[in-house]
C-alpha atoms as a printed R data frame, in Angstrom:
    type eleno elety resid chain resno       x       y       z
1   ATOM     1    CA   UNK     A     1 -13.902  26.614  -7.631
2   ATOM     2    CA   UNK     A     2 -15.978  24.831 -10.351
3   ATOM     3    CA   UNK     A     3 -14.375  24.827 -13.737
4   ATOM     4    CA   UNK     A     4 -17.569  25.131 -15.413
5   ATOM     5    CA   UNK     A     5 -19.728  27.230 -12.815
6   ATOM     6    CA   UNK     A     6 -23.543  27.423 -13.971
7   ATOM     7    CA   UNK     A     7 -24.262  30.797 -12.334
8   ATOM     8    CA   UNK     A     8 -27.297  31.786 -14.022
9   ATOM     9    CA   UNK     A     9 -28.912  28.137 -12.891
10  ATOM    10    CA   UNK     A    10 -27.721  28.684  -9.470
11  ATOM    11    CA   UNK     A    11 -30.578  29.446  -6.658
12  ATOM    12    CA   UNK     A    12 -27.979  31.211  -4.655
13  ATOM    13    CA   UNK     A    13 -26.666  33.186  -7.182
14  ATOM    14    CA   UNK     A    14 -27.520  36.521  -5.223
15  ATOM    15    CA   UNK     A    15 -25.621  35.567  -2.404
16  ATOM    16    CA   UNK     A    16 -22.532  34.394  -3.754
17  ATOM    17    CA   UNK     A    17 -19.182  35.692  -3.466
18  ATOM    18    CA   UNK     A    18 -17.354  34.755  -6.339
19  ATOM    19    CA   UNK     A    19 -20.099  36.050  -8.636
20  ATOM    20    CA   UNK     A    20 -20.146  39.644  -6.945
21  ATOM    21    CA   UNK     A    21 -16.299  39.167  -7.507
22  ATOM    22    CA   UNK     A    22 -16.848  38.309 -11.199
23  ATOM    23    CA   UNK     A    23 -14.441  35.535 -10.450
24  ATOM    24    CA   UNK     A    24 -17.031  32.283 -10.926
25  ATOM    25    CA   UNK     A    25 -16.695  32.191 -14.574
26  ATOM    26    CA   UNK     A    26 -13.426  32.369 -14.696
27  ATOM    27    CA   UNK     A    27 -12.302  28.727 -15.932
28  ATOM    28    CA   UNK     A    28 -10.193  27.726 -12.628
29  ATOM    29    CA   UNK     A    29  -6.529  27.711 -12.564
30  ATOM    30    CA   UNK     A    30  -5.817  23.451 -13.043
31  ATOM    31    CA   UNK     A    31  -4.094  22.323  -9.667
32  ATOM    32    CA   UNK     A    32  -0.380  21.424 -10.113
33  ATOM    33    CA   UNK     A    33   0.375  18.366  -7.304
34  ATOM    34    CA   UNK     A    34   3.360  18.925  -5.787
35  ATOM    35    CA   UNK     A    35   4.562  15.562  -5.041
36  ATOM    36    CA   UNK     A    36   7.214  14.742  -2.333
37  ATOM    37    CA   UNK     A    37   9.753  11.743  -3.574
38  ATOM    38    CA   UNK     A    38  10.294   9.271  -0.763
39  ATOM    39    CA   UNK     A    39  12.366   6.221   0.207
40  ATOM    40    CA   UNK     A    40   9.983   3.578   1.428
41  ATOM    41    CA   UNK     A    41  11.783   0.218   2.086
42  ATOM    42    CA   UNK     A    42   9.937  -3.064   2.430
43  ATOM    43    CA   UNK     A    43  10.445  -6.429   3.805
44  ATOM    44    CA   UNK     A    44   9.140 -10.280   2.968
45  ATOM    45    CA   UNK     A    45  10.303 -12.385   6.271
46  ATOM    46    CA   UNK     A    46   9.043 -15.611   4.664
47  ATOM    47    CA   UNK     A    47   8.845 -18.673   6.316
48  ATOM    48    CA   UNK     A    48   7.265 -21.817   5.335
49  ATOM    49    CA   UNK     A    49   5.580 -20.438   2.611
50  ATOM    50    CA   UNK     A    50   4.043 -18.045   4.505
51  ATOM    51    CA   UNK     A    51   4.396 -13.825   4.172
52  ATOM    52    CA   UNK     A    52   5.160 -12.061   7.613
53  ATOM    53    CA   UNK     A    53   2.179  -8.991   7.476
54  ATOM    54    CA   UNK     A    54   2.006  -6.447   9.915
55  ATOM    55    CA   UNK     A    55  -1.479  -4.118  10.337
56  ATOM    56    CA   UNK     A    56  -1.293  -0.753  10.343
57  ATOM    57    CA   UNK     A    57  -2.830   1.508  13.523
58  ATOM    58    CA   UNK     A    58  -6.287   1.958  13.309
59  ATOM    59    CA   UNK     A    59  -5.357   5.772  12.626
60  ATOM    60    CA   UNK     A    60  -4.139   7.474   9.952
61  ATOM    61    CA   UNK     A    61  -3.518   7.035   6.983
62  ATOM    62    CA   UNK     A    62  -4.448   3.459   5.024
63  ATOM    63    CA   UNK     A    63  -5.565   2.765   8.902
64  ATOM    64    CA   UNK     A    64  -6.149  -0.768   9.497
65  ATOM    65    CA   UNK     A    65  -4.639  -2.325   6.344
66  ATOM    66    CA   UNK     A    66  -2.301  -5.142   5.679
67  ATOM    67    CA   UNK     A    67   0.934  -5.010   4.842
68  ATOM    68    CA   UNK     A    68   4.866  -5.954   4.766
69  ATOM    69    CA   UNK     A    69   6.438  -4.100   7.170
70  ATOM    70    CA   UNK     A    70   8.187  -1.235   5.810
71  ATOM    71    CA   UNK     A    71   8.010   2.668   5.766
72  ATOM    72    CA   UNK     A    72   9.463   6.152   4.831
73  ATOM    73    CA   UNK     A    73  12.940   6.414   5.830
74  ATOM    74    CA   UNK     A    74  14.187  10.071   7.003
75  ATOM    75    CA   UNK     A    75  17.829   9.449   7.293
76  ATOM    76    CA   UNK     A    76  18.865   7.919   4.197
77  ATOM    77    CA   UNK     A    77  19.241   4.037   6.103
78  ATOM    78    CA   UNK     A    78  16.603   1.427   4.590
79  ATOM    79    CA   UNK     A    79  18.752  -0.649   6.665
80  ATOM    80    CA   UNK     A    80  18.021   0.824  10.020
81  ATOM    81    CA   UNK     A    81  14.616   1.526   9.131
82  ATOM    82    CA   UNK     A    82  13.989  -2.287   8.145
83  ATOM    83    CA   UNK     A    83  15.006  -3.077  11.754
84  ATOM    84    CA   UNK     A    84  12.901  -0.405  13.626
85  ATOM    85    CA   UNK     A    85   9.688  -1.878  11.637
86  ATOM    86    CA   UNK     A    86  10.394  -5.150  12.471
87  ATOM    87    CA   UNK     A    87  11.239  -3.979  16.034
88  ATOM    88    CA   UNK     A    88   8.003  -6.243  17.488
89  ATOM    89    CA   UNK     A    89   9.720  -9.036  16.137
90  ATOM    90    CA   UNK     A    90  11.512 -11.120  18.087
91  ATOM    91    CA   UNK     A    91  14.243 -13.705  16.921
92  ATOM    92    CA   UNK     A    92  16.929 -13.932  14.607
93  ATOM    93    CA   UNK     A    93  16.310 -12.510  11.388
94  ATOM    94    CA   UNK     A    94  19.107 -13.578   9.258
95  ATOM    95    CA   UNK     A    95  19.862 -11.214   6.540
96  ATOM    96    CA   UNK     A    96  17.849  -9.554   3.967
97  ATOM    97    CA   UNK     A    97  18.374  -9.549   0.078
98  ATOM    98    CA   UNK     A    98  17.532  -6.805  -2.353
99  ATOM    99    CA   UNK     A    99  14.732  -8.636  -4.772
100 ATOM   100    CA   UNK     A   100  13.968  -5.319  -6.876
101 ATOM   101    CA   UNK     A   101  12.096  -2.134  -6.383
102 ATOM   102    CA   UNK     A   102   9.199  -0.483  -7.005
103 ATOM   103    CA   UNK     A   103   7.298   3.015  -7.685
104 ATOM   104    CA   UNK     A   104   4.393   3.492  -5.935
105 ATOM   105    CA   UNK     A   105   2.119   6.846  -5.837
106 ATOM   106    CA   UNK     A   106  -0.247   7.934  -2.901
107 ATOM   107    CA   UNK     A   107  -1.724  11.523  -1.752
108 ATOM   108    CA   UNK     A   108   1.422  13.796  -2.215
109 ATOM   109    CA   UNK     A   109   3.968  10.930  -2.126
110 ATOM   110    CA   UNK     A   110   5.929   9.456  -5.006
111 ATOM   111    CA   UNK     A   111   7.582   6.029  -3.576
112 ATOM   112    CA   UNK     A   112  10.440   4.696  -4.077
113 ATOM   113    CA   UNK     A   113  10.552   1.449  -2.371
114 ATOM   114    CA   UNK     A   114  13.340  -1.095  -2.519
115 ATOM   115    CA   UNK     A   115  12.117  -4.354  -1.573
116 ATOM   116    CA   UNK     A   116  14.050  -6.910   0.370
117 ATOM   117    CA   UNK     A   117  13.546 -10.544   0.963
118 ATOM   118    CA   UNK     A   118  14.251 -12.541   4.186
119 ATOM   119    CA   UNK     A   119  13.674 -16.342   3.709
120 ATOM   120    CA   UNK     A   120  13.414 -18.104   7.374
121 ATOM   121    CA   UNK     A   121  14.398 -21.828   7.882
122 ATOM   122    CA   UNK     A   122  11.383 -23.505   9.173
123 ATOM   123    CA   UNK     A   123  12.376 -24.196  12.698
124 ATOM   124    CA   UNK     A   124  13.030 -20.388  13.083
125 ATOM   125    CA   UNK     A   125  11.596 -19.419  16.252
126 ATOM   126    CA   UNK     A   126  10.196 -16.016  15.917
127 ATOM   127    CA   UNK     A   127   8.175 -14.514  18.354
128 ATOM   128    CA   UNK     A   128   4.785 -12.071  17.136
129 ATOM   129    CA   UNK     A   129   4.395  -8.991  19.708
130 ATOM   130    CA   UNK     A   130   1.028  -8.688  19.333
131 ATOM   131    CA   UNK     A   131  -2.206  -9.616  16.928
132 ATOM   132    CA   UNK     A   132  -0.956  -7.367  14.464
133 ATOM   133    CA   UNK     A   133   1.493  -9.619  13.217
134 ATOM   134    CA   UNK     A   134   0.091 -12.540  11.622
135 ATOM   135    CA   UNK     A   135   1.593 -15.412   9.226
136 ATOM   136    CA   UNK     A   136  -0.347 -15.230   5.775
137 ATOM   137    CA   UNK     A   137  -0.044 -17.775   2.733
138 ATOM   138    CA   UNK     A   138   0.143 -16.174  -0.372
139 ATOM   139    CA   UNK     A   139  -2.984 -17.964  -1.381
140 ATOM   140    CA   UNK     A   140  -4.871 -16.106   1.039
141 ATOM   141    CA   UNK     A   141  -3.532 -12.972   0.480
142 ATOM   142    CA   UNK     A   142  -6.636 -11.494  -1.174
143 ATOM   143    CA   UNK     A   143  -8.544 -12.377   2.112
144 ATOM   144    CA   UNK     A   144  -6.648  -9.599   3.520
145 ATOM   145    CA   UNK     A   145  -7.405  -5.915   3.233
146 ATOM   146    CA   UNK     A   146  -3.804  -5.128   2.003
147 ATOM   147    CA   UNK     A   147  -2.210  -2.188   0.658
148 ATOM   148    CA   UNK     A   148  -1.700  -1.443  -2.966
149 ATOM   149    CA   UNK     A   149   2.320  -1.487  -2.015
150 ATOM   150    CA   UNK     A   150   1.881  -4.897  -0.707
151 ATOM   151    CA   UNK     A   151   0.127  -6.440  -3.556
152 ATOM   152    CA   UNK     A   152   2.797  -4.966  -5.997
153 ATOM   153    CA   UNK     A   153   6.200  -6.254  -3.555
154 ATOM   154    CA   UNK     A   154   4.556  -9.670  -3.727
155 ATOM   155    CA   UNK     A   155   4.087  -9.651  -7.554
156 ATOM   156    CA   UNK     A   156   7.634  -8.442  -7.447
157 ATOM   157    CA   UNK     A   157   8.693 -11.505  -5.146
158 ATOM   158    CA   UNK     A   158   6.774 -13.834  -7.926
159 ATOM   159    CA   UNK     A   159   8.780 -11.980 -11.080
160 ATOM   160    CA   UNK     A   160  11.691 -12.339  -8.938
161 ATOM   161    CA   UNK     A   161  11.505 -16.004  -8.637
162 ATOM   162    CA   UNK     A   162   9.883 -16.589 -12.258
163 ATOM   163    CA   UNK     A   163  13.164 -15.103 -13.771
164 ATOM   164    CA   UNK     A   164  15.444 -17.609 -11.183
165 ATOM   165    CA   UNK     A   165  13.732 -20.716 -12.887
């Protein structure tokens, strides 16, 4: 429904519905977005300078983006939803730290996504399932087609080390 509807410029105007309802000039109600909060945890496995990005499916949605792996977690464990995204992964991990968090809105979700830090020694040996895994320096970061989420955990990775110094 427009909110300023131009009937009389209209050439349809004799076969329209909401003007034989007397309901087109009504101004329209404003949308109210109902947005759903959500726990979205995130992970930098770092190693050698380099960020650990995953690529999304080539469905959905932000198909085919870049990112750290992460995502909505359903039964209140970032923990255990850290591990099932890094699932692909093979290797020891180590342990992750807490680095901050972030808000983040999309479509009908309001983010809240804790982001964690794993820093690899260099002779990890950590094995990639598959081409959509892929070791990125933060230089060439911007080469990437990333997500907006991943761009603000790594400017939240470069805060988090700025206020260590």
């Amino acid at each position: 429904v427009s909110k300023a509807p131009r009937c009389p410029e209209c050439p349809v105007q004799s076969h329209c519905r909401m003007r034989q309802n007397h309901t087109a000039s009504r101004s329209a109600a404003p949308r109210t977005r109902l947005l759903k909060e959500v726990l979205w945890p995130l992970v930098i496995v770092r190693r050698n300078g380099k960020f650990l990005l995953r690529r999304r499916s080539r469905g959905g949605m932000l198909a085919g983006l870049w990112e750290f792996p992460g995502g909505v977690v359903d039964n209140g464990n970032a923990g255990a939803e850290l591990k099932h995204h890094l699932r692909e992964v093979t290797g020891d991990l180590g342990r992750n730290r807490c680095i901050g968090a972030l808000r983040h809105t999309i479509t009908n979700k309001k983010i809240y996504a804790p982001v964690f830090l794993v820093d690899l020694a260099s002779n990890a040996e950590i094995g990639l399932a598959n081409s959509n895994w892929r070791w990125v320096a933060p230089s060439a970061l911007h080469r990437y087609p990333v997500s907006s989420m991943t761009l603000k955990a790594a400017k939240l990775l470069t805060a988090h080390e700025e206020s260590l110094l």
